[in-house]
Amino acid sequence: MLAHIRVVPSKTPKSRSAATRAPTQARAVETRDAIVDAARALLLRDGFEGTSVNEIARRASVSVGSIYQYFSGRDAIIEEIAARHVGALFERMVRGLREVAALPLDAGVRHLAHLAVDVHRINPALHRLLESARPALGARAHLARAEAELTALTAAYFEAHRDQLVPDDPARAAFVVFGMVEALTHNAVLRRPELLDGDALVDDLTRLALGYLTGRSPAPVPPARPRAKRAR
């Protein structure tokens, strides 16, 4: 789901609704992280409606007053969780797309498909929860910027292989391929999480993308050979 636009969710957002004080000392950073970690654990266990400031404070072993030193309330903490989650996906995509640059087109497209599936394997339960959480909408701006940057990097890769593409505009091709891959992997997280296991979805995404980009199907991936049993 990689460059000059950076999502840095560990810092306090500029919005007043997200936090009331930025931690500047190590102890303060630890307290803020403990609050976020506690809220994430409760969110996964009890859902959005079952996560309260009092419960977060109890799990983080801090006072309720300490929470309000850093966050304006529960919604601001959820927004921070969402921003950190987006940041983790973005940084993983950045590293992966840099690895694609030296690969030939077929291998590069498969690597892109694999990368998209891999990043959506990062805490899919949290991903599903945040999708339905109203406070997480504040992280959508981070997500939009990240997706724009990822699409631009994909376009640069396609530009280097322009002579092999059917579409005459690498930027448009990147928009189509990135949007398709992101939409399908995102829907897998929400509706068919079992598809994230194994390589079948990666194979399908690769065929779809290469069919659009080149008008042909990729070479079939040979089945994995069964491992020989070790002699006892």
PDB file of C-alpha atoms in Angstrom:
ATOM      1  CA  MET A   1       0.000   0.000   0.000  1.00  0.00           C
ATOM      2  CA  LEU A   2       8.963   5.734  -0.941  1.00  0.00           C
ATOM      3  CA  ALA A   3      10.093   9.374  -0.498  1.00  0.00           C
ATOM      4  CA  HIS A   4       9.681  13.034   0.205  1.00  0.00           C
ATOM      5  CA  ILE A   5       6.194  12.860   1.765  1.00  0.00           C
ATOM      6  CA  ARG A   6       6.573  11.325   5.186  1.00  0.00           C
ATOM      7  CA  VAL A   7       3.910  10.118   7.573  1.00  0.00           C
ATOM      8  CA  VAL A   8       5.352  10.513  11.054  1.00  0.00           C
ATOM      9  CA  PRO A   9       2.513   9.359  13.286  1.00  0.00           C
ATOM     10  CA  SER A  10       4.571   9.216  16.450  1.00  0.00           C
ATOM     11  CA  LYS A  11       4.651  13.010  16.550  1.00  0.00           C
ATOM     12  CA  THR A  12       1.734  14.988  17.833  1.00  0.00           C
ATOM     13  CA  PRO A  13      -0.617  16.074  15.012  1.00  0.00           C
ATOM     14  CA  LYS A  14      -0.996  19.807  14.555  1.00  0.00           C
ATOM     15  CA  SER A  15      -4.742  19.585  15.093  1.00  0.00           C
ATOM     16  CA  ARG A  16      -5.851  20.670  18.553  1.00  0.00           C
ATOM     17  CA  SER A  17      -8.349  17.798  18.549  1.00  0.00           C
ATOM     18  CA  ALA A  18      -5.598  15.195  18.320  1.00  0.00           C
ATOM     19  CA  ALA A  19      -3.581  16.106  21.385  1.00  0.00           C
ATOM     20  CA  THR A  20      -3.082  18.802  23.978  1.00  0.00           C
ATOM     21  CA  ARG A  21       0.630  18.511  24.692  1.00  0.00           C
ATOM     22  CA  ALA A  22       3.532  17.115  22.748  1.00  0.00           C
ATOM     23  CA  PRO A  23       5.903  14.957  24.794  1.00  0.00           C
ATOM     24  CA  THR A  24       9.421  16.401  24.782  1.00  0.00           C
ATOM     25  CA  GLN A  25      11.208  14.222  27.336  1.00  0.00           C
ATOM     26  CA  ALA A  26      11.842  10.484  27.258  1.00  0.00           C
ATOM     27  CA  ARG A  27       9.499   9.860  30.179  1.00  0.00           C
ATOM     28  CA  ALA A  28       6.709  11.801  28.490  1.00  0.00           C
ATOM     29  CA  VAL A  29       7.211   9.901  25.233  1.00  0.00           C
ATOM     30  CA  GLU A  30       7.029   6.606  27.123  1.00  0.00           C
ATOM     31  CA  THR A  31       3.806   7.681  28.827  1.00  0.00           C
ATOM     32  CA  ARG A  32       2.234   8.722  25.539  1.00  0.00           C
ATOM     33  CA  ASP A  33       3.265   5.443  23.893  1.00  0.00           C
ATOM     34  CA  ALA A  34       1.898   3.452  26.848  1.00  0.00           C
ATOM     35  CA  ILE A  35      -1.457   5.220  26.457  1.00  0.00           C
ATOM     36  CA  VAL A  36      -1.589   4.472  22.732  1.00  0.00           C
ATOM     37  CA  ASP A  37      -0.531   0.835  23.228  1.00  0.00           C
ATOM     38  CA  ALA A  38      -3.134   0.326  25.935  1.00  0.00           C
ATOM     39  CA  ALA A  39      -5.873   1.851  23.800  1.00  0.00           C
ATOM     40  CA  ARG A  40      -4.890  -0.332  20.835  1.00  0.00           C
ATOM     41  CA  ALA A  41      -5.065  -3.485  22.942  1.00  0.00           C
ATOM     42  CA  LEU A  42      -8.471  -2.520  24.351  1.00  0.00           C
ATOM     43  CA  LEU A  43      -9.754  -1.603  20.912  1.00  0.00           C
ATOM     44  CA  LEU A  44      -8.834  -5.050  19.601  1.00  0.00           C
ATOM     45  CA  ARG A  45     -10.325  -6.780  22.624  1.00  0.00           C
ATOM     46  CA  ASP A  46     -13.464  -4.746  23.308  1.00  0.00           C
ATOM     47  CA  GLY A  47     -14.106  -2.755  20.143  1.00  0.00           C
ATOM     48  CA  PHE A  48     -14.586   0.975  19.796  1.00  0.00           C
ATOM     49  CA  GLU A  49     -17.641   1.284  22.006  1.00  0.00           C
ATOM     50  CA  GLY A  50     -16.029  -0.797  24.748  1.00  0.00           C
ATOM     51  CA  THR A  51     -12.904   1.355  24.957  1.00  0.00           C
ATOM     52  CA  SER A  52     -13.137   4.215  27.460  1.00  0.00           C
ATOM     53  CA  VAL A  53     -10.624   6.710  28.801  1.00  0.00           C
ATOM     54  CA  ASN A  54     -10.927   5.146  32.265  1.00  0.00           C
ATOM     55  CA  GLU A  55     -10.137   1.681  30.897  1.00  0.00           C
ATOM     56  CA  ILE A  56      -7.228   3.032  28.879  1.00  0.00           C
ATOM     57  CA  ALA A  57      -5.795   4.724  31.963  1.00  0.00           C
ATOM     58  CA  ARG A  58      -6.170   1.539  34.015  1.00  0.00           C
ATOM     59  CA  ARG A  59      -4.449  -0.622  31.411  1.00  0.00           C
ATOM     60  CA  ALA A  60      -1.663   1.913  30.829  1.00  0.00           C
ATOM     61  CA  SER A  61      -1.143   2.314  34.597  1.00  0.00           C
ATOM     62  CA  VAL A  62      -1.536   6.080  34.429  1.00  0.00           C
ATOM     63  CA  SER A  63      -4.062   8.501  35.843  1.00  0.00           C
ATOM     64  CA  VAL A  64      -6.953   9.790  33.792  1.00  0.00           C
ATOM     65  CA  GLY A  65      -5.454  13.244  34.228  1.00  0.00           C
ATOM     66  CA  SER A  66      -2.236  12.070  32.601  1.00  0.00           C
ATOM     67  CA  ILE A  67      -4.161  11.016  29.519  1.00  0.00           C
ATOM     68  CA  TYR A  68      -5.689  14.453  29.175  1.00  0.00           C
ATOM     69  CA  GLN A  69      -2.221  16.002  29.318  1.00  0.00           C
ATOM     70  CA  TYR A  70      -1.503  14.441  25.928  1.00  0.00           C
ATOM     71  CA  PHE A  71      -4.888  13.796  24.324  1.00  0.00           C
ATOM     72  CA  SER A  72      -8.151  15.672  24.294  1.00  0.00           C
ATOM     73  CA  GLY A  73     -10.075  12.427  24.740  1.00  0.00           C
ATOM     74  CA  ARG A  74     -10.632   8.898  23.490  1.00  0.00           C
ATOM     75  CA  ASP A  75     -11.275   9.938  19.890  1.00  0.00           C
ATOM     76  CA  ALA A  76      -7.901  11.686  19.714  1.00  0.00           C
ATOM     77  CA  ILE A  77      -6.184   8.513  20.922  1.00  0.00           C
ATOM     78  CA  ILE A  78      -7.980   6.449  18.266  1.00  0.00           C
ATOM     79  CA  GLU A  79      -6.893   8.972  15.649  1.00  0.00           C
ATOM     80  CA  GLU A  80      -3.292   8.569  16.801  1.00  0.00           C
ATOM     81  CA  ILE A  81      -3.580   4.770  16.561  1.00  0.00           C
ATOM     82  CA  ALA A  82      -4.885   5.119  13.016  1.00  0.00           C
ATOM     83  CA  ALA A  83      -2.114   7.518  12.033  1.00  0.00           C
ATOM     84  CA  ARG A  84       0.545   5.162  13.378  1.00  0.00           C
ATOM     85  CA  HIS A  85      -1.002   2.229  11.547  1.00  0.00           C
ATOM     86  CA  VAL A  86      -1.033   4.172   8.266  1.00  0.00           C
ATOM     87  CA  GLY A  87       2.561   5.213   8.903  1.00  0.00           C
ATOM     88  CA  ALA A  88       3.681   1.607   9.385  1.00  0.00           C
ATOM     89  CA  LEU A  89       2.045   0.518   6.129  1.00  0.00           C
ATOM     90  CA  PHE A  90       3.484   3.487   4.269  1.00  0.00           C
ATOM     91  CA  GLU A  91       7.050   2.945   5.432  1.00  0.00           C
ATOM     92  CA  ARG A  92       6.871  -0.743   4.507  1.00  0.00           C
ATOM     93  CA  MET A  93       5.615   0.199   1.031  1.00  0.00           C
ATOM     94  CA  VAL A  94       8.380   2.771   0.645  1.00  0.00           C
ATOM     95  CA  ARG A  95      11.060   0.188   1.356  1.00  0.00           C
ATOM     96  CA  GLY A  96       9.430  -2.354  -0.923  1.00  0.00           C
ATOM     97  CA  LEU A  97       9.025  -0.022  -3.882  1.00  0.00           C
ATOM     98  CA  ARG A  98      12.673   0.950  -3.673  1.00  0.00           C
ATOM     99  CA  GLU A  99      13.496  -2.741  -4.039  1.00  0.00           C
ATOM    100  CA  VAL A 100      11.388  -2.907  -7.216  1.00  0.00           C
ATOM    101  CA  ALA A 101      13.429  -0.317  -9.119  1.00  0.00           C
ATOM    102  CA  ALA A 102      16.093  -2.723 -10.411  1.00  0.00           C
ATOM    103  CA  LEU A 103      13.694  -5.563 -11.350  1.00  0.00           C
ATOM    104  CA  PRO A 104      12.418  -6.402 -14.861  1.00  0.00           C
ATOM    105  CA  LEU A 105       8.743  -5.651 -15.452  1.00  0.00           C
ATOM    106  CA  ASP A 106       7.249  -9.111 -14.813  1.00  0.00           C
ATOM    107  CA  ALA A 107       9.228  -9.606 -11.616  1.00  0.00           C
ATOM    108  CA  GLY A 108       8.607  -6.019 -10.534  1.00  0.00           C
ATOM    109  CA  VAL A 109       4.838  -6.259 -10.945  1.00  0.00           C
ATOM    110  CA  ARG A 110       4.763  -9.512  -8.977  1.00  0.00           C
ATOM    111  CA  HIS A 111       6.874  -7.865  -6.282  1.00  0.00           C
ATOM    112  CA  LEU A 112       4.368  -4.989  -6.144  1.00  0.00           C
ATOM    113  CA  ALA A 113       1.477  -7.441  -5.764  1.00  0.00           C
ATOM    114  CA  HIS A 114       3.339  -9.350  -3.057  1.00  0.00           C
ATOM    115  CA  LEU A 115       4.147  -6.116  -1.265  1.00  0.00           C
ATOM    116  CA  ALA A 116       0.507  -4.983  -1.285  1.00  0.00           C
ATOM    117  CA  VAL A 117      -0.625  -8.276   0.236  1.00  0.00           C
ATOM    118  CA  ASP A 118       2.209  -8.254   2.782  1.00  0.00           C
ATOM    119  CA  VAL A 119       1.411  -4.780   4.116  1.00  0.00           C
ATOM    120  CA  HIS A 120      -2.241  -5.704   4.490  1.00  0.00           C
ATOM    121  CA  ARG A 121      -1.138  -8.619   6.644  1.00  0.00           C
ATOM    122  CA  ILE A 122       0.061  -6.079   9.220  1.00  0.00           C
ATOM    123  CA  ASN A 123      -2.548  -6.285  11.981  1.00  0.00           C
ATOM    124  CA  PRO A 124      -5.606  -6.808   9.739  1.00  0.00           C
ATOM    125  CA  ALA A 125      -7.902  -6.973  12.782  1.00  0.00           C
ATOM    126  CA  LEU A 126      -6.892  -3.428  13.700  1.00  0.00           C
ATOM    127  CA  HIS A 127      -7.317  -2.366  10.080  1.00  0.00           C
ATOM    128  CA  ARG A 128     -10.915  -3.613  10.074  1.00  0.00           C
ATOM    129  CA  LEU A 129     -11.710  -1.851  13.336  1.00  0.00           C
ATOM    130  CA  LEU A 130     -10.236   1.447  12.218  1.00  0.00           C
ATOM    131  CA  GLU A 131     -12.173   1.280   8.971  1.00  0.00           C
ATOM    132  CA  SER A 132     -15.401   1.625  10.951  1.00  0.00           C
ATOM    133  CA  ALA A 133     -14.156   3.999  13.662  1.00  0.00           C
ATOM    134  CA  ARG A 134     -15.255   7.593  13.205  1.00  0.00           C
ATOM    135  CA  PRO A 135     -12.158   9.122  14.900  1.00  0.00           C
ATOM    136  CA  ALA A 136      -9.902   7.235  12.469  1.00  0.00           C
ATOM    137  CA  LEU A 137     -11.239   9.450   9.704  1.00  0.00           C
ATOM    138  CA  GLY A 138      -8.696  12.032  10.843  1.00  0.00           C
ATOM    139  CA  ALA A 139      -5.931   9.776   9.534  1.00  0.00           C
ATOM    140  CA  ARG A 140      -7.439   9.664   6.043  1.00  0.00           C
ATOM    141  CA  ALA A 141      -5.477  12.778   5.060  1.00  0.00           C
ATOM    142  CA  HIS A 142      -2.257  10.920   5.917  1.00  0.00           C
ATOM    143  CA  LEU A 143      -3.474   7.972   3.868  1.00  0.00           C
ATOM    144  CA  ALA A 144      -4.334  10.122   0.839  1.00  0.00           C
ATOM    145  CA  ARG A 145      -0.873  11.701   0.825  1.00  0.00           C
ATOM    146  CA  ALA A 146       0.794   8.314   1.232  1.00  0.00           C
ATOM    147  CA  GLU A 147      -1.195   6.801  -1.639  1.00  0.00           C
ATOM    148  CA  ALA A 148      -0.339   9.738  -3.903  1.00  0.00           C
ATOM    149  CA  GLU A 149       3.360   9.267  -3.170  1.00  0.00           C
ATOM    150  CA  LEU A 150       3.208   5.508  -3.701  1.00  0.00           C
ATOM    151  CA  THR A 151       1.416   6.007  -7.011  1.00  0.00           C
ATOM    152  CA  ALA A 152       4.088   8.486  -8.108  1.00  0.00           C
ATOM    153  CA  LEU A 153       6.849   5.988  -7.317  1.00  0.00           C
ATOM    154  CA  THR A 154       4.995   3.272  -9.213  1.00  0.00           C
ATOM    155  CA  ALA A 155       4.667   5.654 -12.171  1.00  0.00           C
ATOM    156  CA  ALA A 156       8.421   6.262 -12.123  1.00  0.00           C
ATOM    157  CA  TYR A 157       9.010   2.514 -12.285  1.00  0.00           C
ATOM    158  CA  PHE A 158       6.583   2.131 -15.199  1.00  0.00           C
ATOM    159  CA  GLU A 159       8.241   5.066 -16.978  1.00  0.00           C
ATOM    160  CA  ALA A 160      11.507   3.103 -16.952  1.00  0.00           C
ATOM    161  CA  HIS A 161       9.679   0.258 -18.742  1.00  0.00           C
ATOM    162  CA  ARG A 162       7.542   2.414 -21.025  1.00  0.00           C
ATOM    163  CA  ASP A 163       8.581   0.468 -24.146  1.00  0.00           C
ATOM    164  CA  GLN A 164       6.910  -2.685 -22.757  1.00  0.00           C
ATOM    165  CA  LEU A 165       3.592  -1.048 -21.807  1.00  0.00           C
ATOM    166  CA  VAL A 166       0.355  -0.994 -23.768  1.00  0.00           C
ATOM    167  CA  PRO A 167      -0.941   2.141 -21.951  1.00  0.00           C
ATOM    168  CA  ASP A 168       0.747   5.219 -23.413  1.00  0.00           C
ATOM    169  CA  ASP A 169       0.826   7.111 -20.107  1.00  0.00           C
ATOM    170  CA  PRO A 170       2.870   5.538 -17.254  1.00  0.00           C
ATOM    171  CA  ALA A 171       1.239   7.858 -14.705  1.00  0.00           C
ATOM    172  CA  ARG A 172      -2.240   6.707 -15.720  1.00  0.00           C
ATOM    173  CA  ALA A 173      -1.062   3.096 -15.725  1.00  0.00           C
ATOM    174  CA  ALA A 174       0.289   3.530 -12.190  1.00  0.00           C
ATOM    175  CA  PHE A 175      -3.018   5.054 -11.068  1.00  0.00           C
ATOM    176  CA  VAL A 176      -4.957   2.097 -12.486  1.00  0.00           C
ATOM    177  CA  VAL A 177      -2.623  -0.628 -11.218  1.00  0.00           C
ATOM    178  CA  PHE A 178      -2.078   0.855  -7.772  1.00  0.00           C
ATOM    179  CA  GLY A 179      -5.783   1.558  -7.349  1.00  0.00           C
ATOM    180  CA  MET A 180      -6.744  -1.951  -8.448  1.00  0.00           C
ATOM    181  CA  VAL A 181      -4.208  -3.684  -6.208  1.00  0.00           C
ATOM    182  CA  GLU A 182      -5.023  -1.496  -3.218  1.00  0.00           C
ATOM    183  CA  ALA A 183      -8.789  -1.931  -3.621  1.00  0.00           C
ATOM    184  CA  LEU A 184      -8.613  -5.714  -3.895  1.00  0.00           C
ATOM    185  CA  THR A 185      -6.206  -6.210  -0.996  1.00  0.00           C
ATOM    186  CA  HIS A 186      -8.199  -3.763   1.137  1.00  0.00           C
ATOM    187  CA  ASN A 187     -11.402  -5.673   0.412  1.00  0.00           C
ATOM    188  CA  ALA A 188      -9.636  -8.922   1.267  1.00  0.00           C
ATOM    189  CA  VAL A 189      -8.819  -7.506   4.718  1.00  0.00           C
ATOM    190  CA  LEU A 190     -12.422  -6.449   5.281  1.00  0.00           C
ATOM    191  CA  ARG A 191     -14.337  -9.351   3.726  1.00  0.00           C
ATOM    192  CA  ARG A 192     -12.050 -12.273   2.860  1.00  0.00           C
ATOM    193  CA  PRO A 193      -9.057 -12.193   5.231  1.00  0.00           C
ATOM    194  CA  GLU A 194      -8.242 -15.819   4.436  1.00  0.00           C
ATOM    195  CA  LEU A 195      -7.141 -14.643   0.979  1.00  0.00           C
ATOM    196  CA  LEU A 196      -4.152 -12.943   2.583  1.00  0.00           C
ATOM    197  CA  ASP A 197      -2.697 -16.375   3.346  1.00  0.00           C
ATOM    198  CA  GLY A 198      -0.536 -17.989   0.698  1.00  0.00           C
ATOM    199  CA  ASP A 199       0.203 -16.639  -2.789  1.00  0.00           C
ATOM    200  CA  ALA A 200      -3.058 -17.212  -4.680  1.00  0.00           C
ATOM    201  CA  LEU A 201      -4.135 -13.574  -4.354  1.00  0.00           C
ATOM    202  CA  VAL A 202      -0.639 -12.423  -5.347  1.00  0.00           C
ATOM    203  CA  ASP A 203      -0.885 -14.597  -8.472  1.00  0.00           C
ATOM    204  CA  ASP A 204      -4.292 -13.145  -9.371  1.00  0.00           C
ATOM    205  CA  LEU A 205      -3.146  -9.544  -8.859  1.00  0.00           C
ATOM    206  CA  THR A 206      -0.032 -10.176 -10.949  1.00  0.00           C
ATOM    207  CA  ARG A 207      -2.067 -11.623 -13.837  1.00  0.00           C
ATOM    208  CA  LEU A 208      -4.530  -8.744 -13.734  1.00  0.00           C
ATOM    209  CA  ALA A 209      -1.834  -6.078 -13.637  1.00  0.00           C
ATOM    210  CA  LEU A 210       0.393  -7.593 -16.316  1.00  0.00           C
ATOM    211  CA  GLY A 211      -2.593  -8.288 -18.552  1.00  0.00           C
ATOM    212  CA  TYR A 212      -3.510  -4.602 -18.399  1.00  0.00           C
ATOM    213  CA  LEU A 213       0.061  -3.339 -18.720  1.00  0.00           C
ATOM    214  CA  THR A 214       1.339  -5.627 -21.483  1.00  0.00           C
ATOM    215  CA  GLY A 215      -1.672  -7.389 -22.972  1.00  0.00           C
ATOM    216  CA  ARG A 216      -0.295 -10.768 -21.996  1.00  0.00           C
ATOM    217  CA  SER A 217      -0.247 -13.068 -19.005  1.00  0.00           C
ATOM    218  CA  PRO A 218       2.876 -13.678 -16.942  1.00  0.00           C
ATOM    219  CA  ALA A 219       4.768 -16.929 -17.160  1.00  0.00           C
ATOM    220  CA  PRO A 220       3.122 -19.472 -14.843  1.00  0.00           C
ATOM    221  CA  VAL A 221       4.639 -19.806 -11.404  1.00  0.00           C
ATOM    222  CA  PRO A 222       5.833 -23.404 -10.934  1.00  0.00           C
ATOM    223  CA  PRO A 223       4.179 -25.205  -8.016  1.00  0.00           C
ATOM    224  CA  ALA A 224       6.252 -25.588  -4.909  1.00  0.00           C
ATOM    225  CA  ARG A 225       7.956 -28.934  -4.657  1.00  0.00           C
ATOM    226  CA  PRO A 226       7.009 -31.010  -1.609  1.00  0.00           C
ATOM    227  CA  ARG A 227       9.751 -31.113   0.951  1.00  0.00           C
ATOM    228  CA  ALA A 228      11.512 -34.428   1.366  1.00  0.00           C
ATOM    229  CA  LYS A 229      10.887 -36.039   4.715  1.00  0.00           C
ATOM    230  CA  ARG A 230      13.868 -36.154   6.959  1.00  0.00           C
ATOM    231  CA  ALA A 231      15.097 -39.582   7.953  1.00  0.00           C
ATOM    232  CA  ARG A 232      14.703 -40.201  11.623  1.00  0.00           C
TER     233      ARG A 232
END
